[in-house]
Short mmCIF file of C-alpha atoms in Angstrom, two decimals:
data_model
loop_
_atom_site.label_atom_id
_atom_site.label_comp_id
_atom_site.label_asym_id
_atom_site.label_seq_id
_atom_site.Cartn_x
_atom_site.Cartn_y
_atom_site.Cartn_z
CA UNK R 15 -21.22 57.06 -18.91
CA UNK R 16 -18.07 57.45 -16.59
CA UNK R 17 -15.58 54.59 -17.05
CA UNK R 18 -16.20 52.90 -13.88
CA UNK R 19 -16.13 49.05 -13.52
CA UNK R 20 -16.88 46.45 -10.67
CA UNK R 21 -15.87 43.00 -10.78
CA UNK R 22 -16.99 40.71 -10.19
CA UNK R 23 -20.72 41.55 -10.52
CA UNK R 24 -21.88 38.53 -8.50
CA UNK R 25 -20.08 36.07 -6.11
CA UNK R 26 -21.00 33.43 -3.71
CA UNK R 27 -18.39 32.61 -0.73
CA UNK R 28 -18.34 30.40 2.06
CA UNK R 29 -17.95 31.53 5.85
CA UNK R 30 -14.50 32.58 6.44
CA UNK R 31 -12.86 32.67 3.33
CA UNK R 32 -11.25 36.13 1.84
CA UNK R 33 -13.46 37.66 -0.80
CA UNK R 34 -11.59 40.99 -2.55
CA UNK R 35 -13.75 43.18 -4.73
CA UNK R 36 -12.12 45.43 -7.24
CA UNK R 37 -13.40 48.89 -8.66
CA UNK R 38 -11.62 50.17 -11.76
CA UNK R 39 -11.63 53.46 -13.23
CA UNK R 40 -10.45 55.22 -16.06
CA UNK R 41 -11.61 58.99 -15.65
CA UNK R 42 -8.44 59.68 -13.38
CA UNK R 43 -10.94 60.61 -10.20
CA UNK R 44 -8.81 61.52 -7.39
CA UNK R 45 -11.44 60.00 -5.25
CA UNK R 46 -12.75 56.88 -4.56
CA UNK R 47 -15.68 54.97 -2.13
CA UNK R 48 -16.64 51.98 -1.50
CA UNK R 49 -20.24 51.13 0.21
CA UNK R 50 -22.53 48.58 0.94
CA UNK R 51 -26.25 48.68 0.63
CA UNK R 52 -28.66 47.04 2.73
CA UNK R 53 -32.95 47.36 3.04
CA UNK R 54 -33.51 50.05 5.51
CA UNK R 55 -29.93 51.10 5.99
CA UNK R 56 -29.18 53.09 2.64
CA UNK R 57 -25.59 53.58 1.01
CA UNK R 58 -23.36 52.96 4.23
CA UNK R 59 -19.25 54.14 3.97
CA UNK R 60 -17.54 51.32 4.53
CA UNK R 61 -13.61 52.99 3.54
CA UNK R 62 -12.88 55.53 1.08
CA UNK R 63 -9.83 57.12 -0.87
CA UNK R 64 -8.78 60.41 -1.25
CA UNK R 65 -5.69 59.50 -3.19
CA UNK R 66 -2.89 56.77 -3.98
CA UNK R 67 -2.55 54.82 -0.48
CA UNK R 68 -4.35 57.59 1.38
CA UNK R 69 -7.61 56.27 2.65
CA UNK R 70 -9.60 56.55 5.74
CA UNK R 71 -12.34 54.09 7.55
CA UNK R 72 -16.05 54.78 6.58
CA UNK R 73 -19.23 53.86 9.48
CA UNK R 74 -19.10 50.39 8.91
CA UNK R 75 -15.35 49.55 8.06
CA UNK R 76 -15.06 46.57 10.62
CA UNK R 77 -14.13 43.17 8.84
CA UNK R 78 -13.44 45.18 5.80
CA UNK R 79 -9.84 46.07 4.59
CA UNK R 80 -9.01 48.79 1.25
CA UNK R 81 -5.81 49.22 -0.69
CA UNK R 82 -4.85 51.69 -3.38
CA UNK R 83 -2.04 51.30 -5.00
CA UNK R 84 -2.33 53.11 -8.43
CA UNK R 85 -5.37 56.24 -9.37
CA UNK R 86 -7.67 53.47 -11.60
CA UNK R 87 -7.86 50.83 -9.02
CA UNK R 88 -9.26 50.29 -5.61
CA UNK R 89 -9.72 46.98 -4.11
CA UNK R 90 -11.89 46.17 -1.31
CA UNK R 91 -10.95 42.92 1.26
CA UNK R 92 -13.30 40.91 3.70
CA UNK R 93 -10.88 39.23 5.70
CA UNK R 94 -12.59 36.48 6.64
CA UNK R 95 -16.27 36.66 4.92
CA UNK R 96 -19.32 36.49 7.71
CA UNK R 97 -22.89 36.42 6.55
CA UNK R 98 -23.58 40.07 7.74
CA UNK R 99 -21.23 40.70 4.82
CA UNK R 100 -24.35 39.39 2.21
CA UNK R 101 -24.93 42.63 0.46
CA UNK R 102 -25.16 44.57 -2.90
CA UNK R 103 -21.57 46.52 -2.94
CA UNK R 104 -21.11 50.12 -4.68
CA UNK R 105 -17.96 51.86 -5.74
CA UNK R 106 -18.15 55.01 -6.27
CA UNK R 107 -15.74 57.99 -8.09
CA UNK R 108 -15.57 61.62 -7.55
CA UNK R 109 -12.95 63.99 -9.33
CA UNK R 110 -13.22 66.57 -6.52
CA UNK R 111 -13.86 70.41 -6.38
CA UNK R 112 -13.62 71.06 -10.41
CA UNK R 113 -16.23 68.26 -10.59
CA UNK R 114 -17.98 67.26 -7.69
CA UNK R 115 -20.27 64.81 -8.96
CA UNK R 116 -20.06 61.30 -8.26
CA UNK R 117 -20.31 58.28 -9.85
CA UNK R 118 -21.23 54.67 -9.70
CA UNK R 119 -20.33 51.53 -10.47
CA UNK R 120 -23.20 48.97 -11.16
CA UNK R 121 -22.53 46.96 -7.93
CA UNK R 122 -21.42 43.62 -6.86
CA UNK R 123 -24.12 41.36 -4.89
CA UNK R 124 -22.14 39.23 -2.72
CA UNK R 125 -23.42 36.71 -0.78
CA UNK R 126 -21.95 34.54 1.94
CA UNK R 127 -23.04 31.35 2.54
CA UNK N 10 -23.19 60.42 13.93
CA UNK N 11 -25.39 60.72 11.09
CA UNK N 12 -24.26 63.91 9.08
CA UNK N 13 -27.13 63.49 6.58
CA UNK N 14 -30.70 62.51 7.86
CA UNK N 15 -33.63 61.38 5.51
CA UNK N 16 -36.72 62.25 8.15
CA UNK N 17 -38.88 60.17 5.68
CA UNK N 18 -38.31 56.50 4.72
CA UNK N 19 -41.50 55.93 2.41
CA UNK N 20 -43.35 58.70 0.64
CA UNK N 21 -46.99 57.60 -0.64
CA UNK N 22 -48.13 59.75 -3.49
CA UNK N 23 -50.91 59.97 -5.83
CA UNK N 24 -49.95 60.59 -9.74
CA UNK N 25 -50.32 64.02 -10.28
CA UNK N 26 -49.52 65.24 -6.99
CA UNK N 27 -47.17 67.50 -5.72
CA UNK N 28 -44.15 65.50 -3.28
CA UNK N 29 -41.46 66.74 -1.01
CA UNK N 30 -38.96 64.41 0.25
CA UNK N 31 -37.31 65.89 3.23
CA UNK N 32 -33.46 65.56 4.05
CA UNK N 33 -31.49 67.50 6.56
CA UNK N 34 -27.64 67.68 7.02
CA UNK N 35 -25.57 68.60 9.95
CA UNK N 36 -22.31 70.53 10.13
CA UNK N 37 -20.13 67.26 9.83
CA UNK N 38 -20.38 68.13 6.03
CA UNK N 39 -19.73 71.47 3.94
CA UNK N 40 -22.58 72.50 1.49
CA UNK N 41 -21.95 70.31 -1.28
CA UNK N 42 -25.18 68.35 -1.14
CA UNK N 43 -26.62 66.07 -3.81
CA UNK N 44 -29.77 64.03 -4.60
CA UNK N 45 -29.42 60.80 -6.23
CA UNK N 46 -32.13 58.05 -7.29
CA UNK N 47 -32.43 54.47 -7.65
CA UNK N 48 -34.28 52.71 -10.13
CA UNK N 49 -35.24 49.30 -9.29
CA UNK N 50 -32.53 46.93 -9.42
CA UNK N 51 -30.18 50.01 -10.98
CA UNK N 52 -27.44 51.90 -9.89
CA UNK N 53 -27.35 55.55 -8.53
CA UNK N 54 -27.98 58.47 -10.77
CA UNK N 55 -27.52 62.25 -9.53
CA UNK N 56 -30.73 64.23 -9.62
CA UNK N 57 -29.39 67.51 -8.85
CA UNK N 58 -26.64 69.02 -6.30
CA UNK N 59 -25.70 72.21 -4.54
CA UNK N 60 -22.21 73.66 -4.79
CA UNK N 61 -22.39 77.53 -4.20
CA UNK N 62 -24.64 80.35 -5.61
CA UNK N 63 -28.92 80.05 -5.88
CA UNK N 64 -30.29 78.38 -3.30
CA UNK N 65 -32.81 76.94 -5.67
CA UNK N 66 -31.50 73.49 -7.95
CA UNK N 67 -33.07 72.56 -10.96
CA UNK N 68 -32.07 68.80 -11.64
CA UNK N 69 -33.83 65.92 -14.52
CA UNK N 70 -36.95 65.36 -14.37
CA UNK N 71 -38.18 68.06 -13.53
CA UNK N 72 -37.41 67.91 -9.77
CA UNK N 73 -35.27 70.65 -7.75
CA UNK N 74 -34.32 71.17 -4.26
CA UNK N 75 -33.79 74.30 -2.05
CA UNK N 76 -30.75 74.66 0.06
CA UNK N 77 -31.72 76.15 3.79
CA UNK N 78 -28.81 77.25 5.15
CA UNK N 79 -30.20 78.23 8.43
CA UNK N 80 -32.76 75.27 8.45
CA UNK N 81 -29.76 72.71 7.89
CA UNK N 82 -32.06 71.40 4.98
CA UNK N 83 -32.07 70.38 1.37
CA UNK N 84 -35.72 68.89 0.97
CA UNK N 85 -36.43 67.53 -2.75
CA UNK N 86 -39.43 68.57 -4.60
CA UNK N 87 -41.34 67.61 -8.07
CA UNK N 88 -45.08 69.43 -8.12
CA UNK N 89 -46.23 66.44 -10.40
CA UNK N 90 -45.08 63.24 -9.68
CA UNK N 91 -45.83 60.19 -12.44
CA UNK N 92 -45.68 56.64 -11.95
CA UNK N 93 -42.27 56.33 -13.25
CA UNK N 94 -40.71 58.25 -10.46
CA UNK N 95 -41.03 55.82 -8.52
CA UNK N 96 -37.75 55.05 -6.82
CA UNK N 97 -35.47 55.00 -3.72
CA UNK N 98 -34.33 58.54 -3.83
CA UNK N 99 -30.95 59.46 -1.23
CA UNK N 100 -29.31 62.97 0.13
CA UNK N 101 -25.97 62.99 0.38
CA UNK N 102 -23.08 65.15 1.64
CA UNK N 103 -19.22 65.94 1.26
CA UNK N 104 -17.02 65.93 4.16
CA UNK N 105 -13.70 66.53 5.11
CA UNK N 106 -10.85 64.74 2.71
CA UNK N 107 -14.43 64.66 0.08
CA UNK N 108 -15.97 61.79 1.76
CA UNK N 109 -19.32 61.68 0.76
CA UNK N 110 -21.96 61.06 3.08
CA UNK N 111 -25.82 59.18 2.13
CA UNK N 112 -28.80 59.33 4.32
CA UNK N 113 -30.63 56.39 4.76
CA UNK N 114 -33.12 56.49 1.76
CA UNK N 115 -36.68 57.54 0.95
CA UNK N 116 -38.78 55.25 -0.81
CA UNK N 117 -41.39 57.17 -3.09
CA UNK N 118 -44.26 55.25 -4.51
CA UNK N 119 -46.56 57.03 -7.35
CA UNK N 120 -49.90 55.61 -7.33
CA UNK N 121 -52.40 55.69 -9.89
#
């Protein structure tokens, strides 16, 4: 299995507090994605990484901040957690062209209370 | 806009039975396309994917997919489905700077 870990794997938050979800690595992937998955909606993008402090906004990045600061990690932020933020997060790796596949972390089900 | 589109959301099959799950992609990502399924209460694991070369993809299971270049398509097929493929199955595609790109998810249920 690729060396890809989520933590936590479950949290419960209150309205408006911050809430940061970290993905770790350890295959050196170049890339790195974080979604959110929801009945009826799929795996949507919420921000994604295509290398050490470059990343880019995803379809549903509103209320959600990323940082990436080293290859391994990538954290994911909500600001100021809503309860349209309850939802099973995925993080995802992908070590580009010489090997295209991605992926996945377990996921982190997050709810907001 | 969506650059990958799942034109089924629940696929009803009989064990036995031949199934195609349909998924279409638009020009908002290159031709690296990949299926994926979900196990209940699992994480993702990659079926099969198209790179370059045969337009036909033998993935696990015994499922493959055809790439369509001038349909836009990538439709998933097993010709005998049992009940433990059962599973939330998603096409997905690589854009620009690699992001990569899910439809919305087809939900195939293998009845006895």
């Amino acid at each position: 299995d690729a060396g890809i870990t989520q933590s936590p794997r479950h949290k419960v938050t209150e309205t408006g507090t911050p809430v940061t979800l970290r993905c770790h690595q350890t295959e050196n992937h170049r890339y790195m994605y974080w979604y959110r998955q929801d009945p009826g909606h799929g795996l949507r993008l919420i921000h994604y990484s295509y290398g050490v402090k470059d990343t880019d906004k995803g379809e549903v990045s509103d209320g959600y901040s990323v940082s990436r600061s080293k290859t391994e990690d990538f954290l994911l932020t909500l600001e100021s957690a809503t309860s349209s933020q309850t939802s099973v997060y995925f993080c995802a790796i992908n070590g580009g062209p010489r090997n295209t596949e991605a992926f996945f972390g377990q996921g982190t089900r997050l709810t907001v209370v | 806009a969506q650059s990958v589109t799942q034109l089924d959301s629940q696929v009803p099959v009989f064990e036995e039975a031949p199934v195609e799950l349909r998924c279409n992609y638009s020009s908002s990502v290159s031709v690296y396309l990949f299926w994926y399924v979900q196990y209940p209460n699992q994480g993702l694991q990659l079926l099969l994917k198209y790179l370059s070369g045969s337009t036909l993809v033998k993935g696990i299971n015994g499922f493959e997919a055809e790439f369509n270049k001038s349909q836009t398509s990538f439709h998933l097929r097993k010709p005998s489905v049992h009940i433990s493929d059962t599973a939330e199955y998603f096409c997905a595609g690589i854009g620009s700077n690699y992001k990569l790109t899910f439809g919305k998810g087809t939900l195939l249920t293998v009845n006895p």
